[in-house]
Amino acid sequence: MSQEWSAPDTAALSKIDSTVPHSARIWNYWLGGKDNYPVDHEAGDAFIKIFPGITDLARDSRAFLGRAVRHLAGAAGIRQFLDIGTGLPTADNTHDIAQRVAPTARVVYVDNDPLVLAHAHALLTSTPEGVTDYIDADLHDPDLVLREAAKTLDLSQPVALTLMQVSGHIADYDQARAIVGTLMGELPPGSYLAFNDSVDTHQGNAEATRLYNETGAAAYYLRSPQQLAGFFDGLDLLEPGVVPLADWRPDPGAAPSQGEVIALGGVARKP
Ligand SMILES: C[S@@+](CC[C@H](N)C(=O)[O-])C[C@H]1O[C@@H](n2cnc3c(N)ncnc32)[C@H](O)[C@@H]1O
């Protein structure tokens, strides 16, 4: 599963289905990227028509990831990251942020989208002192993810698990909780969970998601705020807790969240 890259992977490219929209590609479209197809524009635009704030959410999720990883690689002293549901390479990927703070950081990316695999070489641009790796695997199989990640990360040492806007791809809430439990369960004390996902309380997002789920794309399931907070059970939440993304340790001068809550996120330490 774990592979080395120097160029776009043609075998992966041949597995790409450009007839149905894909989560990673639509997300890339919302972020202003170019790695997407007309079918993704159509589904992405239909979503925007009902809920224009979705593009802000995509940016907020990236910004939250950035602030969380900066804190983890900085003050928290974490040197290993496991980023599942990575998405297509973008401006500031997890290793770019972590290695800017700590050049020796080791980062393993996991996604199950063939286009992300095809572009994975752009994620493997580690500092010489650090390491990056990419695993083509499904979050539904956390044991496989851990086995593969252990080839690059030392799982006896703390790891930050980042799950940004991906747990909603697991249809069943209890299964999603169990998967996160399995992943965190295999990481040692002092490890962290950095997590964000969308809530079901925002009418526009809920309606746009309902229609999105009829497009043939892998469906997305919104959770209640209480359910999202439940992903942190058994962990020590850092201040300010599970909050709207813009309100998690904002950069100086950044605007606080406004209006209805769309997504919640937090960072917590395994005791
Ligand atoms: C909404 S995007 C979020 C991307 C990124 N984490 C961010 O916040 O910018 C969801 C990502 O999760 C990936 N994904 C969806 N289901 C997955 C699964 N079962 N296993 C691994 N990755 C998955 C998609 O391919 C996509 O790249």
XYZ file of N, CA and C and ligand atoms in Angstrom:
840
model
N 0.832 -1.211 0.000
C 0.000 0.000 0.000
C 0.862 1.255 0.000
N 1.859 1.242 0.906
C 2.724 2.387 1.023
C 3.661 2.402 -0.183
N 3.773 3.564 -0.858
C 4.510 3.546 -2.096
C 5.406 4.761 -2.206
N 6.367 4.666 -3.112
C 7.224 5.812 -3.366
C 6.858 6.401 -4.725
N 6.962 7.728 -4.846
C 6.485 8.391 -6.051
C 7.519 9.347 -6.594
N 7.549 9.453 -7.900
C 8.307 10.526 -8.498
C 7.474 11.235 -9.560
N 6.376 10.629 -9.998
C 5.565 11.220 -11.063
C 4.117 10.769 -10.874
N 3.156 11.467 -11.532
C 1.769 11.031 -11.417
C 1.638 9.561 -11.806
N 0.820 8.836 -11.079
C 0.725 7.399 -11.239
C -0.303 7.060 -12.312
N 0.159 6.437 -13.403
C -0.756 6.195 -14.521
C -1.748 5.083 -14.195
N -1.338 4.087 -13.377
C -2.275 3.019 -12.995
C -3.428 3.626 -12.196
N -3.094 4.563 -11.292
C -4.142 5.215 -10.495
C -5.041 6.055 -11.397
N -4.424 6.743 -12.364
C -5.221 7.587 -13.273
C -6.259 6.754 -14.022
N -5.887 5.505 -14.362
C -6.812 4.663 -15.130
C -8.022 4.235 -14.300
N -7.941 4.365 -12.955
C -9.065 3.961 -12.096
C -10.040 5.118 -11.852
N -9.714 6.283 -12.389
C -10.552 7.452 -12.093
C -11.850 7.396 -12.882
N -12.946 7.602 -12.172
C -14.265 7.624 -12.796
C -14.719 9.085 -12.871
N -14.727 9.627 -14.080
C -15.113 11.042 -14.221
C -16.591 11.176 -14.584
N -17.349 10.066 -14.387
C -18.791 10.134 -14.691
C -19.632 10.377 -13.443
N -19.042 10.165 -12.263
C -19.761 10.482 -11.011
C -18.895 11.441 -10.184
N -19.542 12.375 -9.451
C -18.743 13.307 -8.655
C -18.030 12.598 -7.505
N -16.866 13.116 -7.128
C -16.089 12.553 -6.016
C -15.832 13.640 -4.978
N -15.935 13.243 -3.715
C -15.754 14.155 -2.587
C -14.445 14.938 -2.681
N -13.329 14.241 -2.909
C -12.013 14.906 -2.916
C -11.959 15.960 -4.020
N -12.569 15.619 -5.177
C -12.490 16.519 -6.341
C -13.404 17.718 -6.180
N -14.592 17.488 -5.597
C -15.512 18.619 -5.363
C -14.890 19.558 -4.325
N -14.286 18.980 -3.299
C -13.623 19.785 -2.246
C -12.529 20.638 -2.881
N -11.758 20.022 -3.782
C -10.704 20.739 -4.501
C -11.313 21.874 -5.339
N -12.458 21.615 -5.973
C -13.150 22.643 -6.771
C -13.569 23.800 -5.855
N -14.160 23.478 -4.696
C -14.594 24.525 -3.766
C -13.410 25.345 -3.258
N -12.246 24.697 -3.178
C -11.047 25.410 -2.701
C -10.363 26.201 -3.826
N -10.929 26.122 -5.027
C -10.354 26.864 -6.156
C -9.267 26.096 -6.883
N -9.177 24.770 -6.655
C -8.145 23.950 -7.306
C -8.549 23.523 -8.710
N -7.612 22.855 -9.388
C -7.834 22.480 -10.790
C -7.971 20.963 -10.979
N -7.865 20.209 -9.874
C -7.888 18.748 -10.002
C -9.317 18.229 -9.851
N -10.138 18.504 -10.868
C -11.538 18.087 -10.811
C -12.098 18.045 -12.230
N -13.295 17.495 -12.367
C -13.894 17.249 -13.677
C -15.251 17.967 -13.784
N -15.803 18.090 -15.002
C -17.106 18.761 -15.165
C -18.186 18.196 -14.247
N -18.178 16.880 -14.034
C -19.199 16.278 -13.172
C -19.071 16.798 -11.729
N -17.838 17.120 -11.325
C -17.613 17.669 -9.971
C -18.066 19.137 -9.908
N -17.835 19.880 -11.008
C -18.281 21.289 -11.036
C -19.793 21.327 -10.899
N -20.449 20.426 -11.634
C -21.921 20.419 -11.641
C -22.462 20.152 -10.231
N -21.910 19.113 -9.584
C -22.377 18.772 -8.218
C -21.970 19.873 -7.234
N -20.762 20.417 -7.411
C -20.287 21.474 -6.510
C -21.120 22.736 -6.655
N -21.463 23.099 -7.910
C -22.279 24.301 -8.144
C -23.697 24.117 -7.615
N -24.246 22.896 -7.762
C -25.609 22.636 -7.265
C -25.628 22.822 -5.743
N -24.549 22.399 -5.086
C -24.439 22.549 -3.623
C -24.371 24.042 -3.267
N -23.505 24.758 -3.986
C -23.309 26.197 -3.714
C -24.613 26.975 -3.893
N -25.413 26.546 -4.876
C -26.673 27.253 -5.152
C -27.582 27.208 -3.923
N -27.568 26.086 -3.224
C -28.425 25.968 -2.030
C -27.704 26.520 -0.806
N -26.391 26.270 -0.727
C -25.626 26.701 0.441
C -24.288 27.318 0.014
N -24.308 28.619 -0.302
C -23.075 29.273 -0.796
C -21.930 29.220 0.209
N -22.243 29.084 1.513
C -21.199 29.097 2.534
C -20.301 27.870 2.515
N -20.580 26.903 1.627
C -19.767 25.673 1.621
C -18.306 25.967 1.236
N -18.081 26.973 0.389
C -16.687 27.270 0.001
C -15.922 27.858 1.195
N -16.629 28.641 2.022
C -15.985 29.160 3.243
C -15.669 28.009 4.190
N -16.590 27.028 4.244
C -16.347 25.886 5.129
C -15.076 25.141 4.704
N -14.920 24.935 3.375
C -13.722 24.228 2.895
C -12.464 24.997 3.319
N -12.492 26.307 3.169
C -11.325 27.121 3.567
C -11.131 27.095 5.086
N -12.253 27.160 5.828
C -12.164 27.133 7.303
C -11.568 25.813 7.794
N -11.920 24.718 7.105
C -11.388 23.416 7.518
C -9.876 23.374 7.312
N -9.413 23.905 6.164
C -7.965 23.951 5.908
C -7.257 24.845 6.931
N -7.887 25.981 7.244
C -7.259 26.920 8.184
C -7.211 26.312 9.588
N -8.285 25.594 9.960
C -8.309 24.922 11.263
C -7.207 23.862 11.319
N -7.082 23.075 10.244
C -5.997 22.082 10.180
C -4.653 22.779 10.389
N -4.470 23.906 9.722
C -3.197 24.626 9.815
C -2.892 25.061 11.240
N -3.885 25.640 11.912
C -3.638 26.134 13.278
C -3.418 24.966 14.235
N -4.193 23.886 14.034
C -4.045 22.719 14.916
C -2.658 22.089 14.743
N -2.226 21.917 13.490
C -0.926 21.263 13.246
C 0.215 22.158 13.741
N 0.079 23.470 13.567
C 1.116 24.394 14.070
C 1.267 24.251 15.582
N 0.110 24.164 16.266
C 0.167 24.008 17.719
C 0.793 22.654 18.086
N 0.355 21.606 17.376
C 0.819 20.257 17.726
C 2.322 20.110 17.489
N 2.796 20.602 16.341
C 4.233 20.498 16.040
C 5.040 21.480 16.889
N 4.374 22.571 17.330
C 5.069 23.586 18.127
C 4.995 23.282 19.609
N 4.079 23.962 20.285
C 3.999 23.865 21.749
C 3.822 22.432 22.242
N 3.056 21.612 21.505
C 2.784 20.254 21.988
C 3.942 19.294 21.703
N 4.862 19.677 20.827
C 6.078 18.875 20.597
C 5.853 17.577 19.835
N 4.763 17.492 19.066
C 4.474 16.256 18.320
C 5.339 16.189 17.056
N 5.874 15.001 16.782
C 6.761 14.841 15.623
C 6.222 13.824 14.616
N 5.017 13.264 14.893
C 4.456 12.270 13.979
C 2.978 12.603 13.739
N 2.563 12.551 12.476
C 1.198 12.907 12.101
C 0.622 11.824 11.187
N -0.641 11.472 11.449
C -1.372 10.532 10.599
C -2.627 11.266 10.139
N -2.645 11.665 8.866
C -3.697 12.528 8.319
C -4.588 11.683 7.407
N -5.790 11.351 7.888
C -6.677 10.447 7.128
C -7.799 11.262 6.477
N -8.041 10.974 5.190
C -8.985 11.777 4.418
C -8.314 13.074 4.015
N -7.082 12.911 3.541
C -6.170 14.022 3.251
C -6.738 15.018 2.254
N -7.354 14.509 1.191
C -7.791 15.366 0.101
C -6.671 15.557 -0.911
N -7.000 16.229 -2.008
C -5.999 16.492 -3.049
C -4.954 17.475 -2.520
N -3.713 17.336 -2.983
C -2.669 18.251 -2.509
C -3.086 19.701 -2.731
N -2.746 20.556 -1.778
C -3.125 21.960 -1.870
C -1.956 22.810 -1.395
N -2.216 24.087 -1.108
C -1.097 24.994 -0.809
C -0.356 24.599 0.459
N -1.087 24.402 1.548
C -0.447 24.097 2.820
C -0.918 22.729 3.303
N -0.191 21.706 2.894
C -0.530 20.356 3.335
C 0.026 20.130 4.739
N -0.437 19.070 5.381
C -0.048 18.829 6.777
C 1.470 18.835 6.959
N 2.200 18.177 6.028
C 3.669 18.118 6.227
C 4.321 19.481 6.008
N 3.735 20.291 5.092
C 4.299 21.637 4.878
C 4.242 22.423 6.182
N 3.083 22.331 6.853
C 2.870 23.103 8.082
C 3.730 22.534 9.215
N 3.664 21.199 9.390
C 4.388 20.573 10.504
C 5.895 20.753 10.347
N 6.390 20.546 9.122
C 7.856 20.590 8.935
C 8.411 22.011 8.930
N 7.529 22.996 8.699
C 7.969 24.390 8.842
C 8.330 24.652 10.307
N 7.565 24.019 11.206
C 7.806 24.183 12.647
C 8.878 23.199 13.108
N 8.773 21.968 12.648
C 9.668 20.890 13.094
C 10.117 20.112 11.863
N 11.282 20.447 11.289
C 11.716 19.805 10.038
C 11.821 18.281 10.123
N 11.948 17.724 11.338
C 12.084 16.265 11.442
C 10.716 15.552 11.475
N 9.629 16.302 11.363
C 8.302 15.680 11.490
C 8.088 14.595 10.429
N 7.434 13.506 10.864
C 7.109 12.397 9.961
C 5.602 12.422 9.747
N 5.172 12.404 8.498
C 3.746 12.574 8.191
C 3.295 11.463 7.251
N 2.233 10.763 7.645
C 1.637 9.746 6.775
C 0.240 10.208 6.375
N 0.004 10.239 5.080
C -1.296 10.616 4.527
C -2.066 9.362 4.132
N -3.389 9.428 4.302
C -4.256 8.298 3.912
C -5.482 8.859 3.195
N -5.789 8.311 2.028
C -7.032 8.661 1.337
C -7.395 7.448 0.478
N -8.674 7.368 0.061
C -9.066 6.229 -0.774
C -9.497 6.672 -2.165
N -9.187 7.918 -2.542
C -9.613 8.401 -3.854
C -8.495 8.203 -4.869
N -8.802 7.599 -6.042
C -7.740 7.343 -7.033
C -7.055 8.611 -7.538
N -7.774 9.750 -7.576
C -7.110 10.973 -8.056
C -6.126 11.501 -7.012
N -6.457 11.322 -5.727
C -5.513 11.722 -4.672
C -4.263 10.840 -4.786
N -4.478 9.538 -5.016
C -3.335 8.629 -5.203
C -2.485 9.081 -6.402
N -3.161 9.442 -7.489
C -2.425 9.850 -8.694
C -1.584 11.101 -8.448
N -2.051 11.953 -7.540
C -1.321 13.203 -7.261
C -0.495 13.117 -5.973
N -0.397 11.915 -5.410
C 0.251 11.775 -4.102
C 1.711 12.233 -4.116
N 2.329 12.190 -5.288
C 3.741 12.622 -5.367
C 3.912 14.043 -4.828
N 2.842 14.865 -4.982
C 2.934 16.260 -4.513
C 2.875 16.340 -2.985
N 2.505 15.220 -2.340
C 2.477 15.182 -0.876
C 3.788 14.633 -0.322
N 4.618 14.118 -1.223
C 5.819 13.404 -0.756
C 7.052 14.269 -0.926
N 6.891 15.537 -0.610
C 7.971 16.508 -0.772
C 8.521 16.881 0.598
N 8.931 15.850 1.323
C 9.401 16.053 2.693
C 10.703 16.844 2.751
N 10.936 17.449 3.911
C 12.271 17.948 4.219
C 13.220 16.750 4.245
N 14.530 16.966 4.040
C 15.470 15.841 4.129
C 15.474 15.207 5.521
N 15.241 16.029 6.556
C 15.293 15.504 7.943
C 14.044 14.718 8.305
N 12.914 15.013 7.646
C 11.649 14.368 7.985
C 11.278 13.302 6.963
N 10.030 12.851 7.043
C 9.538 11.825 6.107
C 8.079 12.140 5.794
N 7.668 11.881 4.531
C 6.240 11.829 4.237
C 5.975 10.529 3.486
N 4.780 10.001 3.702
C 4.387 8.778 2.995
C 2.896 8.869 2.691
N 2.470 8.095 1.717
C 1.055 8.097 1.337
C 0.541 6.656 1.322
N -0.618 6.443 1.947
C -1.242 5.123 1.961
C -2.589 5.235 1.250
N -2.774 4.387 0.252
C -4.049 4.319 -0.462
C -4.913 3.318 0.296
N -5.757 3.796 1.205
C -6.525 2.888 2.065
C -7.809 3.562 2.514
N -8.690 2.726 3.064
C -10.036 3.160 3.437
C -10.132 3.285 4.954
N -10.674 4.407 5.399
C -10.861 4.640 6.841
C -11.722 3.560 7.492
N -12.551 2.886 6.676
C -13.370 1.804 7.238
C -12.516 0.655 7.759
N -11.231 0.612 7.384
C -10.353 -0.479 7.820
C -9.195 0.107 8.649
N -9.483 0.532 9.890
C -8.436 1.210 10.676
C -7.252 0.307 11.006
N -7.480 -1.015 11.094
C -6.357 -1.909 11.408
C -5.333 -1.900 10.272
N -5.839 -1.920 9.038
C -4.940 -1.862 7.877
C -4.194 -0.523 7.860
N -4.938 0.563 8.129
C -4.301 1.889 8.149
C -3.158 1.895 9.157
N -3.413 1.355 10.347
C -2.382 1.353 11.397
C -1.188 0.482 11.002
N -1.479 -0.686 10.413
C -0.390 -1.588 9.995
C 0.509 -0.894 8.979
N -0.117 -0.241 8.013
C 0.658 0.441 6.967
C 1.391 1.663 7.530
N 0.691 2.402 8.410
C 1.305 3.612 8.987
C 2.525 3.249 9.819
N 2.484 2.050 10.434
C 3.582 1.630 11.318
C 4.879 1.393 10.542
N 4.794 1.335 9.209
C 6.018 1.185 8.408
C 6.813 2.492 8.361
N 6.112 3.595 8.662
C 6.757 4.916 8.594
C 6.802 5.608 9.951
N 5.742 5.385 10.762
C 5.660 6.037 12.069
C 6.008 5.037 13.158
N 6.594 5.520 14.236
C 6.865 4.685 15.413
C 5.638 4.815 16.324
N 4.789 3.785 16.302
C 3.524 3.893 17.032
C 3.700 3.694 18.540
N 4.949 3.541 19.004
C 5.171 3.541 20.457
C 5.412 4.970 20.942
N 5.524 5.896 20.007
C 5.728 7.322 20.339
C 4.485 8.116 19.935
N 4.222 9.265 20.607
C 2.994 10.013 20.320
C 2.812 10.371 18.837
N 1.574 10.297 18.430
C 1.165 10.611 17.053
C -0.031 11.550 17.133
N -0.114 12.523 16.247
C -1.343 13.318 16.115
C -2.144 12.746 14.951
N -3.359 12.304 15.259
C -4.286 11.793 14.245
C -5.147 12.968 13.788
N -5.134 13.282 12.501
C -5.983 14.370 12.022
C -7.066 13.794 11.119
N -8.313 14.141 11.444
C -9.490 13.696 10.678
C -10.326 14.943 10.412
N -10.148 15.524 9.242
C -10.818 16.789 8.925
C -11.859 16.545 7.846
N -13.124 16.736 8.196
C -14.220 16.622 7.218
C -14.178 15.272 6.502
N -14.006 14.209 7.257
C -14.013 12.869 6.632
C -14.885 11.884 7.401
N -15.085 12.083 8.713
C -15.858 11.076 9.476
C -17.300 10.989 8.969
N -17.799 12.075 8.329
C -19.152 12.047 7.764
C -19.295 11.077 6.602
N -18.167 10.578 6.083
C -18.245 9.559 5.025
C -18.519 8.173 5.614
N -18.477 8.041 6.925
C -18.838 6.759 7.562
C -20.331 6.875 7.907
N -21.147 6.039 7.272
C -22.607 6.210 7.374
C -23.103 6.075 8.811
N -22.596 5.096 9.506
C -23.128 4.783 10.836
C -22.301 5.499 11.913
N -22.981 6.264 12.753
C -22.263 7.044 13.778
C -21.464 6.142 14.716
N -22.101 5.048 15.183
C -21.398 4.177 16.140
C -20.144 3.575 15.490
N -20.266 3.243 14.193
C -19.095 2.693 13.500
C -17.998 3.760 13.386
N -18.420 5.000 13.084
C -17.427 6.081 12.988
C -16.712 6.258 14.330
N -17.481 6.237 15.417
C -16.879 6.360 16.757
C -15.915 5.195 17.016
N -16.360 3.986 16.618
C -15.521 2.805 16.873
C -14.206 2.892 16.088
N -14.275 3.400 14.871
C -13.065 3.522 14.036
C -12.078 4.498 14.690
N -12.590 5.649 15.126
C -11.706 6.625 15.779
C -11.169 6.017 17.078
N -12.030 5.256 17.769
C -11.599 4.588 19.006
C -10.473 3.594 18.741
N -10.589 2.831 17.656
C -9.538 1.859 17.310
C -8.228 2.585 17.014
N -8.320 3.655 16.228
C -7.101 4.393 15.856
C -6.444 4.995 17.094
N -7.232 5.710 17.906
C -6.652 6.347 19.101
C -6.192 5.289 20.102
N -6.923 4.164 20.142
C -6.592 3.084 21.088
C -5.211 2.511 20.853
N -4.751 2.513 19.600
C -3.432 1.946 19.272
C -2.307 2.967 19.398
N -2.680 4.227 19.658
C -1.628 5.256 19.802
C -1.331 5.440 21.286
N -0.091 5.754 21.628
C 0.285 5.824 23.043
C -0.230 7.097 23.723
N -0.258 7.094 25.069
C -0.593 8.316 25.802
C 0.298 9.463 25.318
N -0.299 10.678 25.306
C 0.453 11.822 24.784
C 0.171 12.054 23.311
N -0.592 11.116 22.678
C -1.024 11.316 21.293
C -2.204 12.279 21.278
N -2.523 12.792 20.099
C -3.604 13.779 19.972
C -4.583 13.386 18.876
N -5.827 13.821 19.063
C -6.831 13.780 18.000
C -7.165 15.219 17.623
N -6.988 15.551 16.344
C -7.434 16.853 15.822
C -8.525 16.530 14.809
N -9.711 17.063 15.023
C -10.903 16.560 14.321
C -11.841 17.713 14.010
N -12.436 17.703 12.830
C -13.578 18.604 12.595
C -14.556 17.948 11.649
N -15.826 18.298 11.827
C -16.843 17.823 10.889
C -18.083 18.708 10.975
N -18.987 18.491 10.020
C -20.163 19.363 9.889
C -21.302 18.884 10.775
N -22.114 19.855 11.207
C -23.259 19.525 12.075
C -24.557 19.554 11.269
N -25.568 18.903 11.846
C -26.848 18.763 11.129
C -27.836 19.890 11.433
N -27.365 20.913 12.169
C -28.282 21.959 12.624
C -28.411 23.115 11.629
N -27.567 23.136 10.600
C -27.612 24.224 9.624
C -28.519 23.785 8.464
N -29.674 24.479 8.327
C -30.687 24.050 7.347
C -30.139 23.992 5.917
N -29.434 25.066 5.512
C -28.939 25.129 4.135
C -27.955 24.005 3.839
N -27.028 23.773 4.744
C -26.041 22.708 4.536
C -26.717 21.335 4.539
N -27.710 21.178 5.419
C -28.406 19.889 5.501
C -29.163 19.601 4.200
N -29.820 20.621 3.651
C -30.583 20.424 2.413
C -29.624 20.173 1.236
N -28.551 20.953 1.150
C -27.579 20.769 0.060
C -26.933 19.381 0.160
N -26.661 18.927 1.388
C -26.046 17.600 1.578
C -27.027 16.496 1.160
N -28.310 16.705 1.470
C -29.325 15.695 1.101
C -29.339 15.518 -0.429
N -29.299 16.634 -1.163
C -29.325 16.548 -2.635
C -27.996 15.992 -3.168
N -26.894 16.395 -2.529
C -25.559 15.890 -2.906
C -25.532 14.358 -2.809
N -26.192 13.851 -1.774
C -26.178 12.402 -1.549
C -26.974 11.644 -2.614
N -27.680 12.375 -3.474
C -28.419 11.727 -4.576
C -27.641 11.786 -5.890
N -26.431 12.364 -5.870
C -25.682 12.553 -7.123
C -24.883 11.325 -7.538
N -24.771 10.341 -6.648
C -23.925 9.187 -6.948
C -22.564 9.308 -6.280
N -22.264 10.480 -5.710
C -21.014 10.653 -4.946
C -21.123 9.843 -3.648
N -19.973 9.485 -3.055
C -19.984 8.816 -1.743
C -20.741 9.736 -0.779
N -21.776 9.212 -0.143
C -22.677 10.045 0.663
C -21.979 10.632 1.882
N -22.536 11.751 2.369
C -21.998 12.408 3.556
C -23.098 12.487 4.599
N -22.764 12.206 5.859
C -23.745 12.163 6.941
C -23.386 13.212 7.988
N -24.323 14.129 8.200
C -24.113 15.185 9.191
C -24.499 14.654 10.562
N -23.830 15.123 11.608
C -24.101 14.667 12.979
C -24.584 15.839 13.823
N -25.172 15.504 14.958
C -25.581 16.554 15.886
C -24.325 17.089 16.588
N -24.386 18.320 17.141
C -23.234 18.836 17.896
C -22.822 17.884 19.018
N -23.787 17.260 19.678
C -23.459 16.322 20.774
C -22.698 15.111 20.221
N -23.157 14.618 19.067
C -22.459 13.467 18.468
C -21.016 13.829 18.106
N -20.820 15.036 17.551
C -19.443 15.429 17.203
C -18.572 15.528 18.450
N -19.128 16.114 19.516
C -18.360 16.218 20.766
C -18.000 14.826 21.279
N -18.868 13.837 20.997
C -18.640 12.471 21.472
C -17.365 11.845 20.926
N -16.875 12.312 19.769
C -15.636 11.744 19.220
C -14.441 11.982 20.152
N -14.579 12.957 21.051
C -13.459 13.278 21.951
C -13.590 12.590 23.310
N -14.626 11.763 23.494
C -14.817 11.097 24.794
C -13.541 10.348 25.199
N -13.169 10.477 26.457
C -12.004 9.757 26.977
C -10.696 10.489 26.738
N -10.753 11.631 26.036
C -9.540 12.418 25.750
C -9.631 13.741 26.496
N -8.501 14.365 26.719
C -8.466 15.673 27.395
C -8.490 16.782 26.347
N -9.634 17.456 26.267
C -9.794 18.515 25.260
C -8.929 19.728 25.589
N -8.235 20.243 24.601
C -7.517 21.504 24.777
C -8.528 22.642 24.723
N -8.203 23.753 25.357
C -9.022 24.964 25.226
C -8.995 25.417 23.767
N -10.068 25.923 23.211
C -11.334 26.261 23.861
C -12.395 25.169 23.753
N -12.023 23.913 23.521
C -12.997 22.823 23.442
C -13.444 22.562 22.012
N -14.669 22.056 21.887
C -15.222 21.744 20.564
C -16.051 22.953 20.139
N -15.567 23.691 19.153
C -16.124 25.020 18.843
C -16.226 25.205 17.322
N -16.986 26.226 16.874
C -16.971 26.565 15.443
C -15.525 26.762 14.987
N -15.217 26.320 13.768
C -13.809 26.229 13.355
C -13.034 27.534 13.500
N -13.684 28.653 13.140
C -12.980 29.944 13.192
C -12.634 30.342 14.622
N -13.297 29.721 15.611
C -13.091 30.122 17.010
C -12.047 29.268 17.721
N -11.463 28.282 17.009
C -10.422 27.468 17.645
C -9.067 28.193 17.491
N -8.635 28.777 18.618
C -7.329 29.465 18.649
C -7.071 30.297 17.387
N -7.950 31.300 17.127
C -7.813 32.083 15.887
C -6.491 32.837 15.839
N -6.005 33.050 14.637
C -4.813 33.891 14.472
C -5.167 35.309 14.914
N -4.169 36.055 15.406
C -4.451 37.418 15.854
C -5.141 38.225 14.751
N -6.213 38.919 15.146
C -6.917 39.773 14.185
C -7.955 39.059 13.346
N -8.013 37.702 13.420
C -8.986 36.969 12.595
C -10.395 37.205 13.125
N -11.348 37.198 12.202
C -12.748 37.443 12.594
C -13.309 36.204 13.294
N -14.103 36.399 14.347
C -14.750 35.251 14.986
C -15.836 34.675 14.084
N -16.331 33.464 14.418
C -17.396 32.852 13.608
C -18.635 33.726 13.676
N -19.413 33.667 12.598
C -20.637 34.474 12.543
C -21.783 33.585 12.096
N -22.979 33.912 12.557
C -24.173 33.223 12.079
C -24.283 31.809 12.598
N -25.095 31.023 11.886
C -25.353 29.640 12.304
C -24.087 28.791 12.210
N -23.953 27.860 13.131
C -22.775 26.984 13.126
C -22.913 25.943 12.010
N -21.832 25.769 11.241
C -21.830 24.786 10.145
C -21.011 23.558 10.530
N -19.878 23.811 11.192
C -18.980 22.709 11.547
C -18.320 23.010 12.892
N -17.960 21.941 13.575
C -17.292 22.062 14.875
C -15.969 21.306 14.826
N -15.009 21.798 15.581
C -13.733 21.105 15.632
C -13.070 21.272 16.981
N -12.100 20.424 17.240
C -11.356 20.505 18.482
C -10.081 19.677 18.394
N -9.262 19.834 19.411
C -8.005 19.073 19.522
C -7.951 18.527 20.946
N -7.617 17.257 21.084
C -7.603 16.646 22.413
C -6.395 15.713 22.556
N -5.937 15.574 23.800
C -4.757 14.772 24.110
C -5.183 13.459 24.762
N -4.561 12.373 24.358
C -4.834 11.094 25.013
C -4.088 11.047 26.336
N -4.827 10.874 27.466
C -4.150 10.909 28.775
C -3.259 9.680 28.997
C -14.301 16.666 2.327
S -12.719 16.100 1.876
C -11.698 16.740 3.205
C -10.256 16.906 2.821
C -9.331 17.452 3.907
N -9.297 16.592 5.073
C -9.702 18.875 4.302
O -10.314 19.087 5.356
O -9.386 19.774 3.532
C -12.854 14.359 2.346
C -11.672 13.513 1.951
O -11.815 12.234 2.549
C -11.552 11.219 1.588
N -12.314 10.016 1.975
C -13.650 9.819 1.868
N -13.989 8.615 2.332
C -12.831 8.036 2.735
C -12.518 6.763 3.288
N -13.491 5.871 3.522
N -11.238 6.481 3.574
C -10.246 7.389 3.328
N -10.482 8.608 2.796
C -11.758 8.928 2.512
C -12.004 11.814 0.274
O -11.424 11.160 -0.832
C -11.568 13.254 0.439
O -10.250 13.442 0.027
